[in-house]
Short mmCIF file of N, CA, C and O in Angstrom, two decimals:
data_model
loop_
_atom_site.label_atom_id
_atom_site.label_comp_id
_atom_site.label_asym_id
_atom_site.label_seq_id
_atom_site.Cartn_x
_atom_site.Cartn_y
_atom_site.Cartn_z
N UNK A 179 7.89 -3.27 3.88
CA UNK A 179 7.93 -3.18 2.43
C UNK A 179 6.97 -4.18 1.83
O UNK A 179 6.92 -5.33 2.24
N UNK A 180 6.26 -3.77 0.84
CA UNK A 180 5.28 -4.62 0.19
C UNK A 180 5.95 -5.55 -0.82
O UNK A 180 6.85 -5.16 -1.54
N UNK A 181 5.52 -6.79 -0.84
CA UNK A 181 6.06 -7.76 -1.78
C UNK A 181 5.06 -8.10 -2.88
O UNK A 181 5.16 -9.16 -3.48
N UNK A 182 4.11 -7.22 -3.13
CA UNK A 182 3.11 -7.52 -4.16
C UNK A 182 3.72 -7.45 -5.55
O UNK A 182 4.79 -6.88 -5.74
N UNK A 183 3.05 -8.06 -6.50
CA UNK A 183 3.48 -7.98 -7.90
C UNK A 183 3.38 -6.54 -8.35
O UNK A 183 2.33 -5.91 -8.17
N UNK A 184 4.45 -5.98 -8.89
CA UNK A 184 4.41 -4.58 -9.29
C UNK A 184 3.33 -4.32 -10.34
O UNK A 184 3.01 -5.19 -11.15
N UNK A 185 2.78 -3.13 -10.30
CA UNK A 185 1.79 -2.72 -11.29
C UNK A 185 2.49 -2.34 -12.59
O UNK A 185 3.71 -2.40 -12.67
N UNK A 186 1.77 -1.96 -13.59
CA UNK A 186 0.31 -1.84 -13.55
C UNK A 186 -0.38 -3.19 -13.64
O UNK A 186 0.19 -4.15 -14.14
N UNK A 187 -1.60 -3.22 -13.14
CA UNK A 187 -2.45 -4.40 -13.26
C UNK A 187 -3.63 -4.03 -14.14
O UNK A 187 -3.98 -2.86 -14.29
N UNK A 188 -4.25 -5.02 -14.71
CA UNK A 188 -5.45 -4.81 -15.51
C UNK A 188 -6.40 -5.96 -15.20
O UNK A 188 -6.08 -6.84 -14.42
N UNK A 189 -7.56 -5.94 -15.79
CA UNK A 189 -8.49 -7.04 -15.58
C UNK A 189 -9.25 -7.32 -16.85
O UNK A 189 -9.37 -6.46 -17.72
N UNK A 190 -9.69 -8.54 -16.96
CA UNK A 190 -10.50 -8.96 -18.11
C UNK A 190 -11.91 -9.20 -17.60
O UNK A 190 -12.16 -10.15 -16.87
N UNK A 191 -12.83 -8.29 -17.93
CA UNK A 191 -14.20 -8.49 -17.46
C UNK A 191 -14.86 -9.64 -18.19
O UNK A 191 -14.58 -9.89 -19.36
N UNK A 192 -15.68 -10.34 -17.49
CA UNK A 192 -16.43 -11.42 -18.10
C UNK A 192 -17.76 -10.82 -18.58
O UNK A 192 -18.39 -10.06 -17.88
N UNK A 193 -18.15 -11.18 -19.74
CA UNK A 193 -19.36 -10.61 -20.32
C UNK A 193 -20.59 -11.50 -20.16
O UNK A 193 -21.68 -11.10 -20.42
N UNK A 194 -20.35 -12.72 -19.72
CA UNK A 194 -21.48 -13.64 -19.54
C UNK A 194 -21.34 -14.33 -18.19
O UNK A 194 -20.25 -14.50 -17.67
N UNK A 195 -22.44 -14.69 -17.62
CA UNK A 195 -22.44 -15.49 -16.40
C UNK A 195 -22.23 -16.95 -16.77
O UNK A 195 -22.74 -17.41 -17.78
N UNK A 196 -21.48 -17.65 -15.96
CA UNK A 196 -21.29 -19.09 -16.13
C UNK A 196 -22.28 -19.77 -15.18
O UNK A 196 -21.91 -20.11 -14.06
N UNK A 197 -23.49 -19.90 -15.59
CA UNK A 197 -24.52 -20.42 -14.68
C UNK A 197 -24.81 -19.37 -13.63
O UNK A 197 -25.11 -18.23 -13.95
N UNK A 198 -24.67 -19.73 -12.36
CA UNK A 198 -24.90 -18.80 -11.27
C UNK A 198 -23.61 -18.12 -10.80
O UNK A 198 -23.63 -17.29 -9.91
N UNK A 199 -22.50 -18.48 -11.39
CA UNK A 199 -21.20 -17.97 -10.97
C UNK A 199 -20.68 -16.98 -12.00
O UNK A 199 -20.76 -17.21 -13.20
N UNK A 200 -20.12 -15.86 -11.52
CA UNK A 200 -19.47 -14.86 -12.38
C UNK A 200 -17.98 -14.86 -12.08
O UNK A 200 -17.58 -15.08 -10.94
N UNK A 201 -17.16 -14.61 -13.10
CA UNK A 201 -15.71 -14.59 -12.90
C UNK A 201 -15.09 -13.39 -13.61
O UNK A 201 -15.65 -12.84 -14.56
N UNK A 202 -13.91 -12.99 -13.14
CA UNK A 202 -13.08 -11.98 -13.79
C UNK A 202 -11.64 -12.31 -13.45
O UNK A 202 -11.35 -12.85 -12.38
N UNK A 203 -10.73 -11.99 -14.37
CA UNK A 203 -9.31 -12.28 -14.18
C UNK A 203 -8.56 -10.97 -14.04
O UNK A 203 -8.74 -10.06 -14.84
N UNK A 204 -7.70 -10.88 -13.01
CA UNK A 204 -6.82 -9.72 -12.82
C UNK A 204 -5.41 -10.18 -13.20
O UNK A 204 -4.97 -11.26 -12.81
N UNK A 205 -4.69 -9.35 -13.99
CA UNK A 205 -3.38 -9.76 -14.48
C UNK A 205 -2.47 -8.56 -14.67
O UNK A 205 -2.92 -7.42 -14.70
N UNK A 206 -1.18 -8.86 -14.76
CA UNK A 206 -0.20 -7.84 -15.10
C UNK A 206 -0.02 -7.90 -16.60
O UNK A 206 0.39 -8.92 -17.15
N UNK A 207 -0.33 -6.80 -17.32
CA UNK A 207 -0.27 -6.83 -18.78
C UNK A 207 1.14 -7.09 -19.30
O UNK A 207 2.13 -6.71 -18.66
N UNK A 208 1.20 -7.71 -20.44
CA UNK A 208 2.48 -7.99 -21.09
C UNK A 208 3.09 -6.70 -21.62
O UNK A 208 2.38 -5.82 -22.10
N UNK A 209 4.38 -6.61 -21.52
CA UNK A 209 5.10 -5.49 -22.12
C UNK A 209 5.88 -5.96 -23.35
O UNK A 209 6.24 -5.17 -24.20
N UNK A 210 6.11 -7.27 -23.40
CA UNK A 210 6.84 -7.85 -24.53
C UNK A 210 5.85 -8.27 -25.61
O UNK A 210 4.72 -8.66 -25.31
N UNK A 211 6.30 -8.23 -26.85
CA UNK A 211 5.43 -8.58 -27.97
C UNK A 211 4.97 -10.03 -27.93
O UNK A 211 3.91 -10.36 -28.43
N UNK A 212 5.79 -10.91 -27.33
CA UNK A 212 5.43 -12.32 -27.29
C UNK A 212 4.59 -12.67 -26.05
O UNK A 212 4.28 -13.84 -25.81
N UNK A 213 4.22 -11.67 -25.25
CA UNK A 213 3.38 -11.84 -24.05
C UNK A 213 4.02 -12.72 -22.97
O UNK A 213 3.34 -13.16 -22.06
N UNK A 214 5.33 -12.97 -23.05
CA UNK A 214 5.98 -13.87 -22.11
C UNK A 214 6.07 -13.30 -20.70
O UNK A 214 6.33 -14.03 -19.75
N UNK A 215 5.87 -12.00 -20.56
CA UNK A 215 5.98 -11.39 -19.23
C UNK A 215 4.62 -11.06 -18.61
O UNK A 215 4.56 -10.45 -17.55
N UNK A 216 3.53 -11.48 -19.22
CA UNK A 216 2.20 -11.29 -18.63
C UNK A 216 2.04 -12.23 -17.45
O UNK A 216 2.43 -13.39 -17.52
N UNK A 217 1.50 -11.72 -16.33
CA UNK A 217 1.36 -12.53 -15.13
C UNK A 217 -0.07 -12.48 -14.62
O UNK A 217 -0.61 -11.40 -14.44
N UNK A 218 -0.67 -13.63 -14.35
CA UNK A 218 -1.98 -13.59 -13.69
C UNK A 218 -1.79 -13.19 -12.23
O UNK A 218 -0.86 -13.62 -11.56
N UNK A 219 -2.65 -12.31 -11.75
CA UNK A 219 -2.63 -11.87 -10.35
C UNK A 219 -3.63 -12.70 -9.56
O UNK A 219 -3.37 -13.14 -8.46
N UNK A 220 -4.79 -12.89 -10.15
CA UNK A 220 -5.81 -13.67 -9.48
C UNK A 220 -7.09 -13.72 -10.29
O UNK A 220 -7.24 -13.02 -11.29
N UNK A 221 -7.99 -14.54 -9.85
CA UNK A 221 -9.29 -14.68 -10.50
C UNK A 221 -10.38 -14.53 -9.45
O UNK A 221 -10.30 -15.14 -8.39
N UNK A 222 -11.35 -13.71 -9.75
CA UNK A 222 -12.50 -13.56 -8.87
C UNK A 222 -13.59 -14.50 -9.34
O UNK A 222 -13.93 -14.51 -10.52
N UNK A 223 -14.11 -15.27 -8.44
CA UNK A 223 -15.22 -16.17 -8.73
C UNK A 223 -16.25 -15.94 -7.64
O UNK A 223 -15.94 -16.03 -6.46
N UNK A 224 -17.45 -15.58 -8.04
CA UNK A 224 -18.45 -15.21 -7.04
C UNK A 224 -19.86 -15.44 -7.56
O UNK A 224 -20.09 -15.47 -8.76
N UNK A 225 -20.77 -15.54 -6.63
CA UNK A 225 -22.18 -15.61 -7.01
C UNK A 225 -22.88 -14.27 -6.76
O UNK A 225 -24.10 -14.21 -6.73
N UNK A 226 -22.11 -13.19 -6.59
CA UNK A 226 -22.69 -11.86 -6.39
C UNK A 226 -23.28 -11.27 -7.65
O UNK A 226 -24.01 -10.30 -7.61
N UNK A 227 -22.92 -11.79 -8.79
CA UNK A 227 -23.42 -11.27 -10.05
C UNK A 227 -22.31 -10.62 -10.86
O UNK A 227 -21.30 -10.16 -10.33
N UNK A 228 -22.52 -10.59 -12.15
CA UNK A 228 -21.52 -10.12 -13.10
C UNK A 228 -21.09 -8.68 -12.84
O UNK A 228 -19.90 -8.37 -12.84
N UNK A 229 -22.03 -7.80 -12.61
CA UNK A 229 -21.71 -6.38 -12.40
C UNK A 229 -20.82 -6.19 -11.16
O UNK A 229 -19.84 -5.45 -11.19
N UNK A 230 -21.13 -6.87 -10.09
CA UNK A 230 -20.35 -6.75 -8.85
C UNK A 230 -18.96 -7.36 -9.01
O UNK A 230 -17.97 -6.78 -8.56
N UNK A 231 -18.87 -8.51 -9.64
CA UNK A 231 -17.57 -9.16 -9.85
C UNK A 231 -16.67 -8.25 -10.70
O UNK A 231 -15.50 -8.05 -10.37
N UNK A 232 -17.19 -7.67 -11.76
CA UNK A 232 -16.38 -6.79 -12.60
C UNK A 232 -15.99 -5.52 -11.86
O UNK A 232 -14.87 -5.03 -12.00
N UNK A 233 -16.88 -4.97 -11.03
CA UNK A 233 -16.54 -3.79 -10.23
C UNK A 233 -15.43 -4.12 -9.23
O UNK A 233 -14.50 -3.33 -9.04
N UNK A 234 -15.50 -5.29 -8.60
CA UNK A 234 -14.46 -5.71 -7.67
C UNK A 234 -13.13 -5.91 -8.39
O UNK A 234 -12.06 -5.54 -7.89
N UNK A 235 -13.17 -6.49 -9.59
CA UNK A 235 -11.95 -6.71 -10.37
C UNK A 235 -11.32 -5.38 -10.77
O UNK A 235 -10.08 -5.24 -10.72
N UNK A 236 -12.13 -4.40 -11.15
CA UNK A 236 -11.60 -3.06 -11.47
C UNK A 236 -10.88 -2.46 -10.27
O UNK A 236 -9.80 -1.88 -10.39
N UNK A 237 -11.49 -2.57 -9.09
CA UNK A 237 -10.90 -2.02 -7.87
C UNK A 237 -9.57 -2.73 -7.54
O UNK A 237 -8.57 -2.08 -7.23
N UNK A 238 -9.55 -4.04 -7.64
CA UNK A 238 -8.32 -4.80 -7.37
C UNK A 238 -7.24 -4.42 -8.39
O UNK A 238 -6.08 -4.22 -8.02
N UNK A 239 -7.60 -4.31 -9.66
CA UNK A 239 -6.63 -3.96 -10.69
C UNK A 239 -6.04 -2.57 -10.47
O UNK A 239 -4.89 -2.30 -10.82
N UNK A 240 -6.81 -1.68 -9.85
CA UNK A 240 -6.33 -0.31 -9.58
C UNK A 240 -5.48 -0.22 -8.32
O UNK A 240 -4.86 0.81 -8.07
N UNK A 241 -5.43 -1.28 -7.52
CA UNK A 241 -4.77 -1.23 -6.21
C UNK A 241 -3.32 -0.72 -6.25
O UNK A 241 -2.97 0.14 -5.44
N UNK A 242 -2.45 -1.21 -7.14
CA UNK A 242 -1.08 -0.68 -7.13
C UNK A 242 -1.02 0.82 -7.41
O UNK A 242 -0.25 1.54 -6.80
N UNK A 243 -1.85 1.30 -8.34
CA UNK A 243 -1.88 2.72 -8.65
C UNK A 243 -2.43 3.54 -7.48
O UNK A 243 -1.91 4.62 -7.18
N UNK A 244 -3.46 3.03 -6.83
CA UNK A 244 -4.03 3.72 -5.68
C UNK A 244 -3.04 3.79 -4.53
O UNK A 244 -2.90 4.84 -3.88
N UNK A 245 -2.33 2.70 -4.27
CA UNK A 245 -1.33 2.68 -3.21
C UNK A 245 -0.22 3.68 -3.50
O UNK A 245 0.16 4.47 -2.64
N UNK A 246 0.28 3.68 -4.71
CA UNK A 246 1.36 4.61 -5.07
C UNK A 246 0.90 6.06 -4.93
O UNK A 246 1.63 6.91 -4.40
N UNK A 247 -0.31 6.37 -5.38
CA UNK A 247 -0.83 7.73 -5.28
C UNK A 247 -1.00 8.14 -3.81
O UNK A 247 -0.67 9.28 -3.43
N UNK A 248 -1.50 7.24 -2.98
CA UNK A 248 -1.69 7.55 -1.56
C UNK A 248 -0.34 7.75 -0.87
O UNK A 248 -0.18 8.67 -0.06
N UNK A 249 0.63 6.91 -1.19
CA UNK A 249 1.97 7.08 -0.62
C UNK A 249 2.59 8.41 -1.05
O UNK A 249 3.20 9.10 -0.24
N UNK A 250 2.42 8.79 -2.31
CA UNK A 250 2.93 10.07 -2.80
C UNK A 250 2.25 11.24 -2.09
O UNK A 250 2.92 12.20 -1.70
N UNK A 251 0.94 11.17 -1.92
CA UNK A 251 0.20 12.23 -1.24
C UNK A 251 0.66 12.36 0.21
O UNK A 251 0.89 13.45 0.71
N UNK A 252 0.82 11.21 0.87
CA UNK A 252 1.25 11.19 2.26
C UNK A 252 2.63 11.83 2.39
O UNK A 252 2.86 12.70 3.24
N UNK A 253 3.55 11.42 1.53
CA UNK A 253 4.91 11.95 1.55
C UNK A 253 4.91 13.46 1.28
O UNK A 253 5.65 14.21 1.91
N UNK A 254 4.09 13.91 0.35
CA UNK A 254 4.01 15.34 0.01
C UNK A 254 3.62 16.15 1.24
O UNK A 254 4.22 17.18 1.53
N UNK A 255 2.61 15.68 1.97
CA UNK A 255 2.18 16.38 3.18
C UNK A 255 3.26 16.32 4.26
O UNK A 255 3.45 17.28 5.01
N UNK A 256 3.95 15.20 4.39
CA UNK A 256 5.01 15.07 5.39
C UNK A 256 6.16 16.05 5.09
O UNK A 256 6.66 16.70 6.00
N UNK A 257 6.55 16.14 3.84
CA UNK A 257 7.65 17.03 3.45
C UNK A 257 7.27 18.49 3.71
O UNK A 257 8.10 19.28 4.16
N UNK A 258 6.03 18.85 3.45
CA UNK A 258 5.57 20.22 3.66
C UNK A 258 5.43 20.56 5.14
O UNK A 258 5.28 21.72 5.49
N UNK A 259 5.46 19.54 5.99
CA UNK A 259 5.26 19.73 7.43
C UNK A 259 3.99 20.54 7.69
O UNK A 259 3.97 21.48 8.48
N UNK A 260 2.93 20.14 7.02
CA UNK A 260 1.63 20.79 7.10
C UNK A 260 1.04 20.57 8.50
O UNK A 260 0.74 19.44 8.89
N UNK A 261 0.87 21.62 9.30
CA UNK A 261 0.36 21.45 10.66
C UNK A 261 -1.08 20.92 10.70
O UNK A 261 -1.48 20.29 11.68
N UNK A 262 -1.85 21.18 9.67
CA UNK A 262 -3.23 20.67 9.62
C UNK A 262 -3.27 19.20 9.24
O UNK A 262 -4.27 18.53 9.41
N UNK A 263 -2.19 18.69 8.68
CA UNK A 263 -2.11 17.30 8.24
C UNK A 263 -1.77 16.38 9.40
O UNK A 263 -2.43 15.37 9.61
N UNK A 264 -0.74 16.72 10.17
CA UNK A 264 -0.24 15.85 11.24
C UNK A 264 -1.31 15.63 12.31
O UNK A 264 -1.82 16.57 12.90
N UNK A 265 -1.66 14.36 12.51
CA UNK A 265 -2.66 14.00 13.51
C UNK A 265 -4.10 14.17 13.04
O UNK A 265 -5.02 13.86 13.79
N UNK A 266 -4.29 14.62 11.83
CA UNK A 266 -5.66 14.81 11.32
C UNK A 266 -6.31 13.45 11.03
O UNK A 266 -5.61 12.45 10.83
N UNK A 267 -7.64 13.41 10.99
CA UNK A 267 -8.30 12.14 10.64
C UNK A 267 -7.86 11.62 9.27
O UNK A 267 -7.71 10.41 9.09
N UNK A 268 -7.64 12.51 8.31
CA UNK A 268 -7.21 12.07 6.98
C UNK A 268 -5.81 11.45 7.04
O UNK A 268 -5.55 10.42 6.41
N UNK A 269 -4.90 12.06 7.79
CA UNK A 269 -3.55 11.52 7.93
C UNK A 269 -3.61 10.14 8.57
O UNK A 269 -2.93 9.21 8.14
N UNK A 270 -4.44 9.99 9.58
CA UNK A 270 -4.56 8.70 10.26
C UNK A 270 -5.14 7.63 9.34
O UNK A 270 -4.68 6.50 9.31
N UNK A 271 -6.18 8.00 8.57
CA UNK A 271 -6.77 7.05 7.62
C UNK A 271 -5.77 6.65 6.55
O UNK A 271 -5.67 5.47 6.17
N UNK A 272 -5.03 7.62 6.02
CA UNK A 272 -4.04 7.33 4.98
C UNK A 272 -2.95 6.41 5.53
O UNK A 272 -2.56 5.44 4.88
N UNK A 273 -2.47 6.70 6.72
CA UNK A 273 -1.43 5.88 7.34
C UNK A 273 -1.91 4.44 7.56
O UNK A 273 -1.19 3.48 7.26
N UNK A 274 -3.14 4.29 8.05
CA UNK A 274 -3.69 2.94 8.27
C UNK A 274 -3.87 2.19 6.96
O UNK A 274 -3.58 0.99 6.88
N UNK A 275 -4.34 2.88 5.93
CA UNK A 275 -4.55 2.22 4.64
C UNK A 275 -3.23 1.77 4.02
O UNK A 275 -3.14 0.66 3.49
N UNK A 276 -2.21 2.62 4.11
CA UNK A 276 -0.89 2.25 3.57
C UNK A 276 -0.34 1.05 4.35
O UNK A 276 0.14 0.08 3.76
N UNK A 277 -0.43 1.11 5.67
CA UNK A 277 0.07 -0.01 6.50
C UNK A 277 -0.65 -1.31 6.16
O UNK A 277 -0.02 -2.36 6.08
N UNK A 278 -1.93 -1.23 5.98
CA UNK A 278 -2.72 -2.43 5.64
C UNK A 278 -2.28 -2.97 4.27
O UNK A 278 -2.10 -4.18 4.11
N UNK A 279 -2.11 -2.08 3.31
CA UNK A 279 -1.75 -2.50 1.95
C UNK A 279 -0.37 -3.13 1.87
O UNK A 279 -0.16 -4.06 1.08
N UNK A 280 0.56 -2.66 2.69
CA UNK A 280 1.92 -3.20 2.60
C UNK A 280 2.19 -4.29 3.62
O UNK A 280 3.29 -4.80 3.75
N UNK A 281 1.15 -4.67 4.38
CA UNK A 281 1.25 -5.81 5.27
C UNK A 281 1.79 -5.51 6.66
O UNK A 281 2.18 -6.44 7.36
N UNK A 282 1.80 -4.26 7.05
CA UNK A 282 2.27 -3.91 8.39
C UNK A 282 1.19 -4.10 9.44
O UNK A 282 1.48 -4.10 10.62
N UNK A 283 -0.05 -4.19 9.01
CA UNK A 283 -1.17 -4.47 9.90
C UNK A 283 -2.27 -5.13 9.11
O UNK A 283 -2.38 -4.98 7.91
N UNK A 284 -3.08 -5.87 9.80
CA UNK A 284 -4.20 -6.57 9.15
C UNK A 284 -5.43 -5.71 9.15
O UNK A 284 -5.67 -4.91 9.97
#
C-alpha cells in the first residue's frame, strides 16, 4: 500500500530563473477557505533550465492521478479476464509501474 500524500497535487511554475538555478513547488491544494490544509509536497531545484523544471513539476503533480488511472485500467482488464491482457507486454509494464509507484519494488 502506498503511503504518499493523497492527491490531487498541483504545482506552482516559476516564471523567472534565479541565477543559474530554476525552481518549482509541488503542493496539495487547499480545500479550506483559510488554506490551513494546503501541504507542500516538494520543491524542484535544478540547473536544467526553467522549461525542464516546470515540465518535471507538472509530471510530478500529475503522479497521483496517473497512478489511480493506471490502477483502474489494470483492474478493469483483470475483471474482464481479457486473454490478450494477461501476460502481455502492456500488462507487465503496468504491473511494474504500479509496483514501483507504491513502493513494492525500486
